[in-house]
mmCIF file of C-alpha atoms in Angstrom:
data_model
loop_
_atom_site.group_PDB
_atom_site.id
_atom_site.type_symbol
_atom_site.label_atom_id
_atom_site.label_comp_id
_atom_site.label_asym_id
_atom_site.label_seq_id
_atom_site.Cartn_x
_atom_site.Cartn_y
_atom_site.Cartn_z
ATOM 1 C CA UNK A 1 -0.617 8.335 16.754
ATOM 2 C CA UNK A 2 -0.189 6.647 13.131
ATOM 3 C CA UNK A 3 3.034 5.445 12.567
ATOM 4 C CA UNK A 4 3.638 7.820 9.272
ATOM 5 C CA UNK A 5 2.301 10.971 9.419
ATOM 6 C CA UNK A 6 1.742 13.349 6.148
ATOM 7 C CA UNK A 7 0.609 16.952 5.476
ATOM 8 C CA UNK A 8 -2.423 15.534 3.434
ATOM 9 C CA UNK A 9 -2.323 18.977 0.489
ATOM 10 C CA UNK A 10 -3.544 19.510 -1.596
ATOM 11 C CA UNK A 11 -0.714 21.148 -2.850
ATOM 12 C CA UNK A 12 -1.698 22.933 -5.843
ATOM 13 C CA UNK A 13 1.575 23.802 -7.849
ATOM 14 C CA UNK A 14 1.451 25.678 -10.992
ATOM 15 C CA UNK A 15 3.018 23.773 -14.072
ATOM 16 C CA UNK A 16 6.841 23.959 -14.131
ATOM 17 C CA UNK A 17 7.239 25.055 -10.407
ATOM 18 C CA UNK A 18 9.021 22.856 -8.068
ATOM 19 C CA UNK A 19 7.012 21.268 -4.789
ATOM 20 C CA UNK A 20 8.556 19.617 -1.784
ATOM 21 C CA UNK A 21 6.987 17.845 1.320
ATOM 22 C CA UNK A 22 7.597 15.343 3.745
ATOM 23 C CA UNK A 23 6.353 13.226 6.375
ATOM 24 C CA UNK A 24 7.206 11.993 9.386
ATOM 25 C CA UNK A 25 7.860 8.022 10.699
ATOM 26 C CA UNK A 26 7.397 7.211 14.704
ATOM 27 C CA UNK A 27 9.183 3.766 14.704
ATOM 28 C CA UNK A 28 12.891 4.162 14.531
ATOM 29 C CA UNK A 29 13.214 0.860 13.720
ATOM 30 C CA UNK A 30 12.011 1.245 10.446
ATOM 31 C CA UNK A 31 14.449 -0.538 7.976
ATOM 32 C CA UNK A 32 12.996 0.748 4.457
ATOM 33 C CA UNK A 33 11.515 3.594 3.135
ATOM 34 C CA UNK A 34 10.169 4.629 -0.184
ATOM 35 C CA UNK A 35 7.410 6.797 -1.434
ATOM 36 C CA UNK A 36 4.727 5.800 -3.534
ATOM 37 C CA UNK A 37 2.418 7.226 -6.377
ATOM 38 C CA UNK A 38 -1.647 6.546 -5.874
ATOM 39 C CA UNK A 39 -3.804 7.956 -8.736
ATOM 40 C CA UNK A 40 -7.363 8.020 -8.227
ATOM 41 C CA UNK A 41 -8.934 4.700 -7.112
ATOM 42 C CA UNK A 42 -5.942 2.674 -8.556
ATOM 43 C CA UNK A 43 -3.385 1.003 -6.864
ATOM 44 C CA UNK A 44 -0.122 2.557 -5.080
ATOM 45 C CA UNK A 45 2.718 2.046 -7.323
ATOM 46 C CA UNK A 46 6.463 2.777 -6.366
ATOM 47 C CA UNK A 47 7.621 5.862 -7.315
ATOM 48 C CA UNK A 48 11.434 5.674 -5.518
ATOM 49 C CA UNK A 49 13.350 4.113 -2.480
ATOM 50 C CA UNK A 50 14.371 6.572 -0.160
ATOM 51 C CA UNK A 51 18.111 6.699 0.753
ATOM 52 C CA UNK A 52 20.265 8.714 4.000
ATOM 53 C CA UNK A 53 22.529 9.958 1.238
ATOM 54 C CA UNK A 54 19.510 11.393 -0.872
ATOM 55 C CA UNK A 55 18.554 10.116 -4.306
ATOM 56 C CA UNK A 56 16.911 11.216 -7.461
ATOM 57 C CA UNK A 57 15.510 9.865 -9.839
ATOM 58 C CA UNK A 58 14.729 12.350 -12.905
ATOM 59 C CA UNK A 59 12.818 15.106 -11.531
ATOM 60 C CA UNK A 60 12.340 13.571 -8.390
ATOM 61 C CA UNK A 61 14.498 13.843 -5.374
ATOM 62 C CA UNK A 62 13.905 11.996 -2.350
ATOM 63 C CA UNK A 63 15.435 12.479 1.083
ATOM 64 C CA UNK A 64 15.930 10.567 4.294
ATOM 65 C CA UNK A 65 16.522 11.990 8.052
ATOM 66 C CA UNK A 66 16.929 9.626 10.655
ATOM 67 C CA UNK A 67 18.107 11.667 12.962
ATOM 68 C CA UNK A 68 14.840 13.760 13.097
ATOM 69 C CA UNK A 69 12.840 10.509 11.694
ATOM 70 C CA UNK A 70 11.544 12.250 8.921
ATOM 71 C CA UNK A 71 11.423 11.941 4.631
ATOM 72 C CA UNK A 72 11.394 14.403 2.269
ATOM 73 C CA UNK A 73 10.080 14.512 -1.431
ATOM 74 C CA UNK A 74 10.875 17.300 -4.302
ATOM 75 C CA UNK A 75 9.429 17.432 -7.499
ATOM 76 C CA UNK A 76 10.959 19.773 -10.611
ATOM 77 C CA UNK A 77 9.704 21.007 -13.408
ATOM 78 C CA UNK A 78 6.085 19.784 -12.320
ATOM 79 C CA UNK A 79 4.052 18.337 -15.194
ATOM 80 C CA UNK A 80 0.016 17.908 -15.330
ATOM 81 C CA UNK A 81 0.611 14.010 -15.645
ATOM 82 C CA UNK A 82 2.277 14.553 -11.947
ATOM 83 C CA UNK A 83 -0.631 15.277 -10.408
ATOM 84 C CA UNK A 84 -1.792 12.275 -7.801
ATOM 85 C CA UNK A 85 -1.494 11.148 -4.051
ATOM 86 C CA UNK A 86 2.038 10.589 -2.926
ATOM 87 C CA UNK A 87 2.346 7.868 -0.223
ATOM 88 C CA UNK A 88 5.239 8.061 2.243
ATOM 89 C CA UNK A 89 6.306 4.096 3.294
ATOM 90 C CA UNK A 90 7.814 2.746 6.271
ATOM 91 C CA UNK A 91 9.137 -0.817 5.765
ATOM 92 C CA UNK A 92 9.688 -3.114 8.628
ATOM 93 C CA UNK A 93 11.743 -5.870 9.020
ATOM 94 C CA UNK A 94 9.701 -8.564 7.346
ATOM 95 C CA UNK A 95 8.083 -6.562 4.128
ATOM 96 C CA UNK A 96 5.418 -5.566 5.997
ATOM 97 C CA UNK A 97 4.553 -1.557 4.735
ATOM 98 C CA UNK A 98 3.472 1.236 6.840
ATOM 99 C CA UNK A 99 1.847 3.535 4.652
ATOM 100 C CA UNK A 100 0.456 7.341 5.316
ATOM 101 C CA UNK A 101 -2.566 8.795 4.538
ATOM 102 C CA UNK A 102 -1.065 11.005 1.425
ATOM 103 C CA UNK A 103 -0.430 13.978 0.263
ATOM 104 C CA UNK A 104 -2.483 14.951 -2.470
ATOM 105 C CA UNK A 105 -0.478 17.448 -5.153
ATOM 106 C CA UNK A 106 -2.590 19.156 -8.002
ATOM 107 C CA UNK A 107 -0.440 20.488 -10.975
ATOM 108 C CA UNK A 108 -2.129 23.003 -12.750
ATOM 109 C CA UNK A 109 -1.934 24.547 -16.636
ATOM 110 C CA UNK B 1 2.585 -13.714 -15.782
ATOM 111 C CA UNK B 2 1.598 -9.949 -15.965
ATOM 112 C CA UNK B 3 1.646 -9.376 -12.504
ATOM 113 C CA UNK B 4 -0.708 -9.433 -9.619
ATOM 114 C CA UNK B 5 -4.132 -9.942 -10.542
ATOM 115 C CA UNK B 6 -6.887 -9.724 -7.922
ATOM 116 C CA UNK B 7 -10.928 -10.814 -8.633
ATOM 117 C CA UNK B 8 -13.453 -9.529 -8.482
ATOM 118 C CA UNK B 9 -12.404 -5.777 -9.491
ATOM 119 C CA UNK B 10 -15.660 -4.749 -7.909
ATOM 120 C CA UNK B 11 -18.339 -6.330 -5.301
ATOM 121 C CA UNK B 12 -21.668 -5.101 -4.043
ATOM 122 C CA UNK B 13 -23.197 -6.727 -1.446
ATOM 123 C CA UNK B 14 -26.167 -6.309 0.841
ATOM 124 C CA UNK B 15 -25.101 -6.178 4.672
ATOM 125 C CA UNK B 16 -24.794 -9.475 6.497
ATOM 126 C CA UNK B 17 -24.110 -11.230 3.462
ATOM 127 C CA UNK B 18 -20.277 -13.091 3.040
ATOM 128 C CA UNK B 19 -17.927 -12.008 0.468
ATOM 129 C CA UNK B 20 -14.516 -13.852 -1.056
ATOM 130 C CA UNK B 21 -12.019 -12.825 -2.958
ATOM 131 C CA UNK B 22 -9.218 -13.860 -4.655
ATOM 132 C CA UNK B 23 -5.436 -12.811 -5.346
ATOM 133 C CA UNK B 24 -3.004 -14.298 -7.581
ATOM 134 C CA UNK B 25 0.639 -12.888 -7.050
ATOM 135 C CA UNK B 26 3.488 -12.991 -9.254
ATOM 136 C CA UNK B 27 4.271 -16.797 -10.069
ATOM 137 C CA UNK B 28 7.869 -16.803 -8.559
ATOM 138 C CA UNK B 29 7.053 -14.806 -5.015
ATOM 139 C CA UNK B 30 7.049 -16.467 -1.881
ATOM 140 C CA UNK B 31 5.231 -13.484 -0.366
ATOM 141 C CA UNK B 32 1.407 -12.198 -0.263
ATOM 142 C CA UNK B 33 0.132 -9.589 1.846
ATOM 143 C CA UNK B 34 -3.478 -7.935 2.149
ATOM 144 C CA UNK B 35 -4.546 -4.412 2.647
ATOM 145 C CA UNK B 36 -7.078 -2.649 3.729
ATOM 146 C CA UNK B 37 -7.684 0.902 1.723
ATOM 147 C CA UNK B 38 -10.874 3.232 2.933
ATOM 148 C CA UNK B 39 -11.322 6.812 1.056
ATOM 149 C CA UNK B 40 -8.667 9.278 2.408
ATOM 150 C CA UNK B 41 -6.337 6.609 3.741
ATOM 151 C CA UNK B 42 -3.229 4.937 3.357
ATOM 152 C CA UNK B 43 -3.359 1.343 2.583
ATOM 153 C CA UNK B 44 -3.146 -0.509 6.317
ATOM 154 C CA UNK B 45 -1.807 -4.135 6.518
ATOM 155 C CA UNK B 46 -4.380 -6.753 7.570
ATOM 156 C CA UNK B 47 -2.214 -9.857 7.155
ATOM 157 C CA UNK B 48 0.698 -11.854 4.811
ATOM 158 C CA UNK B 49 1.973 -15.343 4.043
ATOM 159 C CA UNK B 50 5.127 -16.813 3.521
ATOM 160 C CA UNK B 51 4.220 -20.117 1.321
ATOM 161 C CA UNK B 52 1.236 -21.310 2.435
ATOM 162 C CA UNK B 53 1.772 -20.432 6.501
ATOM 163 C CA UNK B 54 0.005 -17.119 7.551
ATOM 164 C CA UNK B 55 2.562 -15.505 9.363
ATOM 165 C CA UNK B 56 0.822 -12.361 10.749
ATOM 166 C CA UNK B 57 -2.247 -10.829 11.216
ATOM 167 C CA UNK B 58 -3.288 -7.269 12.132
ATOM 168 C CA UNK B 59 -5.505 -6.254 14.718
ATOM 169 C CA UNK B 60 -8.233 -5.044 11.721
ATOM 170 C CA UNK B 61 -8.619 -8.729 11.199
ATOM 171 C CA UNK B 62 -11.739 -9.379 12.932
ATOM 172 C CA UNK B 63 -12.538 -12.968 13.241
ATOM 173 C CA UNK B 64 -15.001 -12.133 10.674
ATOM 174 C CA UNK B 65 -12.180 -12.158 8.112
ATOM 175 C CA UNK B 66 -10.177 -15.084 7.354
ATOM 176 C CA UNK B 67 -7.367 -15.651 4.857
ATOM 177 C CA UNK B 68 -5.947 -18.197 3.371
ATOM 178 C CA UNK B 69 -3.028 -19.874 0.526
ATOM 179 C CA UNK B 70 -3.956 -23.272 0.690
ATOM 180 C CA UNK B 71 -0.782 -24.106 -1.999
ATOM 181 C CA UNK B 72 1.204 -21.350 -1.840
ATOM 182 C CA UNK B 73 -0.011 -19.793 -4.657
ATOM 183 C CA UNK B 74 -2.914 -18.098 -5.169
ATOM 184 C CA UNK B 75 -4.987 -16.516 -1.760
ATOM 185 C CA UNK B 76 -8.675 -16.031 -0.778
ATOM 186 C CA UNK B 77 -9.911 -13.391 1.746
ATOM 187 C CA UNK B 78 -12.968 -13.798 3.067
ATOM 188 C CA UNK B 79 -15.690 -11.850 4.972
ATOM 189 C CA UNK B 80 -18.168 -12.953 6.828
ATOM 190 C CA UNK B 81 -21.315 -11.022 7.754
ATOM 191 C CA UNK B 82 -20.526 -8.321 5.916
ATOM 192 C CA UNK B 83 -21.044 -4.406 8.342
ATOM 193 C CA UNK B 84 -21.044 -1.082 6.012
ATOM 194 C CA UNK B 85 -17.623 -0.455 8.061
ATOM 195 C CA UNK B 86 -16.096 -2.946 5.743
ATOM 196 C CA UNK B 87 -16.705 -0.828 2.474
ATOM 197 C CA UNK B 88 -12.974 -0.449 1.365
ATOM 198 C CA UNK B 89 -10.605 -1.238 -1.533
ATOM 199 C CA UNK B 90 -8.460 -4.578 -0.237
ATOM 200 C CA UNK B 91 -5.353 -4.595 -2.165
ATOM 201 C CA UNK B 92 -3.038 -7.884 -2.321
ATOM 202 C CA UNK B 93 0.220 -7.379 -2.908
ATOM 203 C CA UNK B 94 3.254 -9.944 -3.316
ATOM 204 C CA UNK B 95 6.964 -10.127 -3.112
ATOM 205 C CA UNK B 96 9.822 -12.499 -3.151
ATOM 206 C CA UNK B 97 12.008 -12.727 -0.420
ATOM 207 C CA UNK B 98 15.188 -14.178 0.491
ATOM 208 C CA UNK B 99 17.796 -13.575 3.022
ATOM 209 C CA UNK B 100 15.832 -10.524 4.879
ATOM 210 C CA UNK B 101 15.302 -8.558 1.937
ATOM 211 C CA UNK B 102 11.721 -8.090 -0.322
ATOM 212 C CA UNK B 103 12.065 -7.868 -4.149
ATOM 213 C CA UNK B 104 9.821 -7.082 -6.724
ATOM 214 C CA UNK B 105 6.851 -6.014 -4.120
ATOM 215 C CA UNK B 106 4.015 -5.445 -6.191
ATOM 216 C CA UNK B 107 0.534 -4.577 -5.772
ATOM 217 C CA UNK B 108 -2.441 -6.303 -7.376
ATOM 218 C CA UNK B 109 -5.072 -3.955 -8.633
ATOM 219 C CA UNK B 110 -8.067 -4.244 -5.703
ATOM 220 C CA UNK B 111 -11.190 -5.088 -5.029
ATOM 221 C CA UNK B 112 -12.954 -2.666 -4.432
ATOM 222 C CA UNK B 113 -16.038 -3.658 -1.881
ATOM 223 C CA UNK B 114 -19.252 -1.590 -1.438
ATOM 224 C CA UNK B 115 -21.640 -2.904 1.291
ATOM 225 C CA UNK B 116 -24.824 -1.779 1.480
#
């Protein structure tokens, strides 16, 4: 079993709507988590640090559950330029990442 | 300094052949790690350095793959023998750290290798 699991989409989400989805973490010793943005064949680039007591960050709004080990993501208002793979990260306790396999969201016109 | 910059942006190489490349992280970080990327994946750790001592090293580091930061600076990964199984983009990524926590982690751009 991978250590972060994700729903891999694609979620296609009309322009404007709002899309959510998480992913789940097996080690509960996990110290860090964030969630990053991959467009195609670049590099993963952080997107936001995921906090217990929920955060957002513009449109975004990212949650944490450790009870139930899992991480949630929300995106307003989607725009076209939000399209990508989102990466939900596990950090451990010396910076090493744990990354998923994605989840791919498609915003369309 | 612009950030991490990784060379070659792309290889080709026939199979059996050996491949290097190199990583330069952020001037000021302490910290360099290597990833392994295939198609439909998550980046997976393969190892990281503190300075110049190699700290860790995953399992997917076959002892056909070495690593090394001779000064503390700069890194080389290296491949040996090259299989098709090692097609993948291998992303370096650096950080500073200091009392347990990681700032500024940042990821070069890859190399992305092709082995045919």
């Amino acid at each position: 079993r991978k250590e972060v699991e994700q729903d891999p989409g694609p979620f296609n989400v009309p322009e404007g709507a709002t899309v959510a989805f998480n992913c789940t973490y097996s080690n509960s010793a996990s110290q860090s988590f964030f969630w990053y943005r991959q467009d195609c064949r670049k590099e993963p680039k952080l997107l936001m640090s995921v906090y217990s007591s929920g955060n957002e960050d513009g449109r975004f709004t990212a949650q944490l559950n450790r009870a139930s080990q899992y991480i949630s993501l929300l995106i307003r208002d989607s725009k076209l330029s939000d399209s990508a793979t989102y990466l939900c990260v596990s950090r451990g306790g010396w910076g090493k990442l744990q990354f998923g396999a994605g989840t791919q969201v498609v915003v369309t016109p | 300094d612009t950030g991490v910059s990784q060379n070659p942006r792309h290889k080709i190489t026939k199979r059996g052949q050996n491949v290097t490349f190199r990583c330069d992280p952020i001037s000021e970080h302490n910290r360099l790690y290597w990833y392994r990327q295939t198609l439909g994946q998550g980046p997976e750790f393969l190892t990281y350095f503190q300075n110049e001592a190699q700290l860790e090293k995953s399992r997917l580091l076959s002892d056909r793959f070495s690593a090394e930061r001779p000064k503390g600076s700069f890194s080389t990964l290296e491949i040996q023998r090259t299989e098709q199984g090692d097609s993948a983009m291998y992303l370096c990524a650096s950080s500073f750290s200091s009392m347990g926590a990681d700032y500024g982690y940042t990821f070069g751009s890859g190399t992305r290798l092709t082995v045919v």
